Amino acid sequence: MITPKTSNPLAAGSDFIVLNASAGSGKTYSLVQHILLNALRPAQLHTAYQKILAITFTNNAADEMKARLLKQLLEFTALEKPSKSNFFKPIWEELKISPAELQQRAKGTANHMLHNYSTLQVGTIDQFTHRLVRTFTRDLQLTDNFEIRLDLEAMVAEALDLLYSTLGDQPELRDSLVDLIQERMNRDKSHNPDHALRKEGLKSFDENTLQEVKNLPTPERMLEISKNLDEEIERIVREGRNWSQKCVEFLRSNCLDLTNFTYKDQIQKHFLTLWHNLRRNDLEAGKQALNSRLTKGPVDEWAALRDTMGEWQAKHQRKLLMLKQVTAKLQQLAATRALLDQLSALQEAQNTMPIGAFNKLVSDELQKEPTAFIYARLGERFWHFYIDEFQDTSNMQFNNLHPLIEHTLTKDESKNSALIVGDAKQSIYRWRGGRAEQFMSLVDGSNPLNRFNTDPAAPEMYSRETVQLDRNFRTYPIIVEFNNAFFPKLANSLTQEAHQRMYAEDQVGQKPQVGDTGEGEVRVNFLHLPEGEKHSAAKHAENVFEHTLSRIHELRERGHSLSDIAILVRSNKNAKLLANFLVQHDIPVLSADSLVVGASFESKILLAAAKLHLNAGDRESLFELAFALTKLGKGPADLEAFVFQKNCVDGGLTYLQEVFPGSKKIKFAQQSLYQFGTQVFQTFGLLSSSNAMVDASLDLLFQFQSMGGALSDLPAWWDVESKKRNVSAAEDLAAVQIMTIHKSKGLEFEHVIVPFGIDDKNRDAEYWIEFDLHDELQRIPITKSEKTEKLFPEEQLSAIKNEETFDWINLIYVTLTRPIRGLHIFVDGEKPDAFGKALREHFELGEEQHTVSMGKPVPPEQEEATEKTTVPKLSSDGIQARMSHLMLADTAPERWFEGKADPRQWGSALHRILQHSSTQQGRALKRLYRSGKFSESLHKEAEAVLRSMEDRKELSPIQKSSTIVYVERTVANNAKVLRPDLILSTESEVRIVDYKTGQEKPMHQKQIDEYAEALGSVFEQIEKSIIYV
């Protein structure tokens, strides 16, 4: 284990620095400082920052780092006395120059960076890998115009549809899927295999799984192997039935019954019952059955029979269990392999590639080419490499980068460097390929990558040094001290030294830099139900809800804002239940669901209305609309809500229209999809005030319409796409945040409440193990459970259990290091999970002690005590009914601040507005302004355009009730599909209106002539108008 020489990365003397940064230790601060050190090192080279490559884990992290780099430079250049900068002081000391000289360098770099911001090379690992793929397009036998698919789930869904369409030509695969469905139904699971197949398809893109699946035989061959293995199972089943029958014959021939045996119950259970049908049961006869004795009669004969059966079980027990697991898995694998084949065909047909496939392609190519050639192909050479969140980087990702880093450090004469930052204790993404062990080996110096031929005994090619950040700038002392003491004890459950070492006192221990000694609070409550109440999961959950609500009220009384409080949970299920409870008690909540368009109240109304047009008897949609009317106070006053909702479901659309005549206005025959959407929201009174979910739903609907989507396809498309679309909450909202532990990583909160336990169960975890029962199958994936553990080699099982424990401790570490002022934990005192037991053991509590309170509360800062904008109340199903305070993310055009818009966006937006009736156009324009599509100046310009439309003679028929208006209706002309903006049909004529933006072009006239020609076969008198807006 390497002992760090310094805790300051700027003072490190090695070429390659491994920065071991625990939670709250100022990792980003140190990283930005080191990047600027190298950016400002050359005296007259203001472009040096372009020779730096920084890789982060997410796009948000990349954007934040770029902004911080520029912000630090600009703030430093604005200082009248640069010597007062604490941030830049270590830099000028390391460079051995004056503050004034450093400021001059910073001014030049900042000015150049401002004008060339896009050349600041800070991005994600996927972005850099994509760049490498583009560089080696021809070498990888890809076409120049291939496209990246980010929506892997959608690709897998498309491939699954293709797979189903080919089942008619693959009877064996079809029959296998039928068997798979039957097996799922036998286990009380959904008959639909889609979810399982999609999950397997997505999982197959994991870099380890992908190679394993590719090594498997073809789907057809796997099904043949499955039949062969099933025959072997049947042989064992027959033999087991024979042994069971021999026991029965032994009893009968010797006139014995079970009362003549010791352990008679075990004989009855195993030899006479379970062994009679080993197809359904396992070979699990224990010591009692195998040591049973006969109290009278042919004692030796029974002992011989019993021992023979014991030998037979010892020979076949593991084999039978393995065969059962494998035959069941082969059906799934055959379907998965067939799905991957369809996915490959889809990629080739569409000329696309999922981003997850890049790493393998690059890895294979890098093995063929010398590193200098790769640099030459890239077109530039980086001098300094930075990798953030390294504990979440996969082996293949780092191996793709390392040749470039090695070349930079060993082949250049200048002082180049590499710095990686991570914390193995915060590695919680193993399921996504993250390997904490890779980082751990760099921290402790055991990784031989910096030595010739990766030989641990060989000389170093470049020096490597570990720097540990040992201070905590986030959290108050009591919480830091609690974590310093708790985690080394918790790590005693680990079995491998390398993992234990990560939680040793000198690794996990931090020195608090915030507040005074004794400040901060840690409160742990071991909850018990009232005396006499029987414990259950539901009862405990109710108890947790009440205590959580009470703690929130207590914190508010102490002056904290709701936005100071975060509730962290392990699963989304618990998050939803708790969010519903808090909302019902008037506590505003921000959760993952509350920001998803597809989960919103407004989205459900729109989808239900669309489904009713397709099927007027859709009972679920009728209930959705009736529920919406009840929530909005538009239901019948003389009926209870549940009665009204039942009547709607039973009475159908006719009843709904009788009690709510406004629903008759929702028509589709003469409307575009977008108009249909606005009519739905207007009918339910949702357009009268600002509402981000309405805006987001209409945006999504317009996107679907622009793709040429039809109403019949909307429900299926909406069900997938609406769940991907989020709205962003304003930062100053007063609402309790509820999120999963994984989502909270990298964030900090004034107070953290952990209401539910953090269990150590790793459900449905699959591992590939050696398979020796068939020559064509070397390895097979097995779901690890208590029953299947005996199938795993002892060494592999021990390593797996250690990794699972390490990952569990990491989850706890991430949770307990989020708070600034207060940590509040609720534990099931009657049935504690592993986390609860560890806490009780740590505090050495007796059975009657149910509460721990450490430290003293820290009052909020004055400006934080003021309650901020209140979030409107969520509906009872956990979704916010009105979220007027939310703003759409990433919707503003690039030139928004200039008061200008991209011509295509301007035209598209105006088209949307002009689809409305004249009475609704003003409201539609306001929604575009609120959503960020238009700046204030564009808003005024659009208003002027609408006013100019009022006097247009061509549009006057719209105001007449007898005019039939068709908006963006599809018109077929031979093989061509046309879509005029407006068709006005009156008693005397039909007028085609087409809106255009920009300059007049001959093609505009040609286009409207095509419209007229297409309609000429239906209407006699046709007029044409092109209106330039």
Tab-separated table of C-alpha atoms in Angstrom, residues 430-431 760-769 780-786 788-789 800-801 803-804:
chain	number	residue	atom	x	y	z
A	430	ARG	CA	-21.149	-2.011	-10.779
A	431	TRP	CA	-24.286	-3.052	-12.662
A	760	ASP	CA	-27.931	-5.941	1.737
A	761	LYS	CA	-29.934	-8.098	-0.668
A	762	ASN	CA	-28.713	-8.128	-4.270
A	763	ARG	CA	-31.811	-9.469	-5.986
A	764	ASP	CA	-31.743	-11.113	-9.416
A	765	ALA	CA	-27.958	-10.774	-9.682
A	766	GLU	CA	-26.593	-13.045	-12.413
A	767	TYR	CA	-23.057	-14.352	-12.710
A	768	TRP	CA	-21.392	-16.400	-15.428
A	769	ILE	CA	-19.916	-19.660	-14.138
A	780	ILE	CA	-23.563	-20.037	-18.404
A	781	PRO	CA	-25.257	-17.256	-16.401
A	782	ILE	CA	-26.816	-18.328	-13.106
A	783	THR	CA	-28.975	-16.188	-10.849
A	784	LYS	CA	-27.352	-16.292	-7.422
A	785	SER	CA	-29.700	-17.306	-4.628
A	786	GLU	CA	-29.504	-19.308	-1.448
A	788	THR	CA	-28.035	-21.916	-6.331
A	789	GLU	CA	-24.981	-20.904	-4.282
A	800	ILE	CA	-19.009	-12.392	-5.230
A	801	LYS	CA	-20.249	-12.168	-1.653
A	803	GLU	CA	-18.178	-7.582	-3.752
A	804	GLU	CA	-21.870	-7.501	-2.855
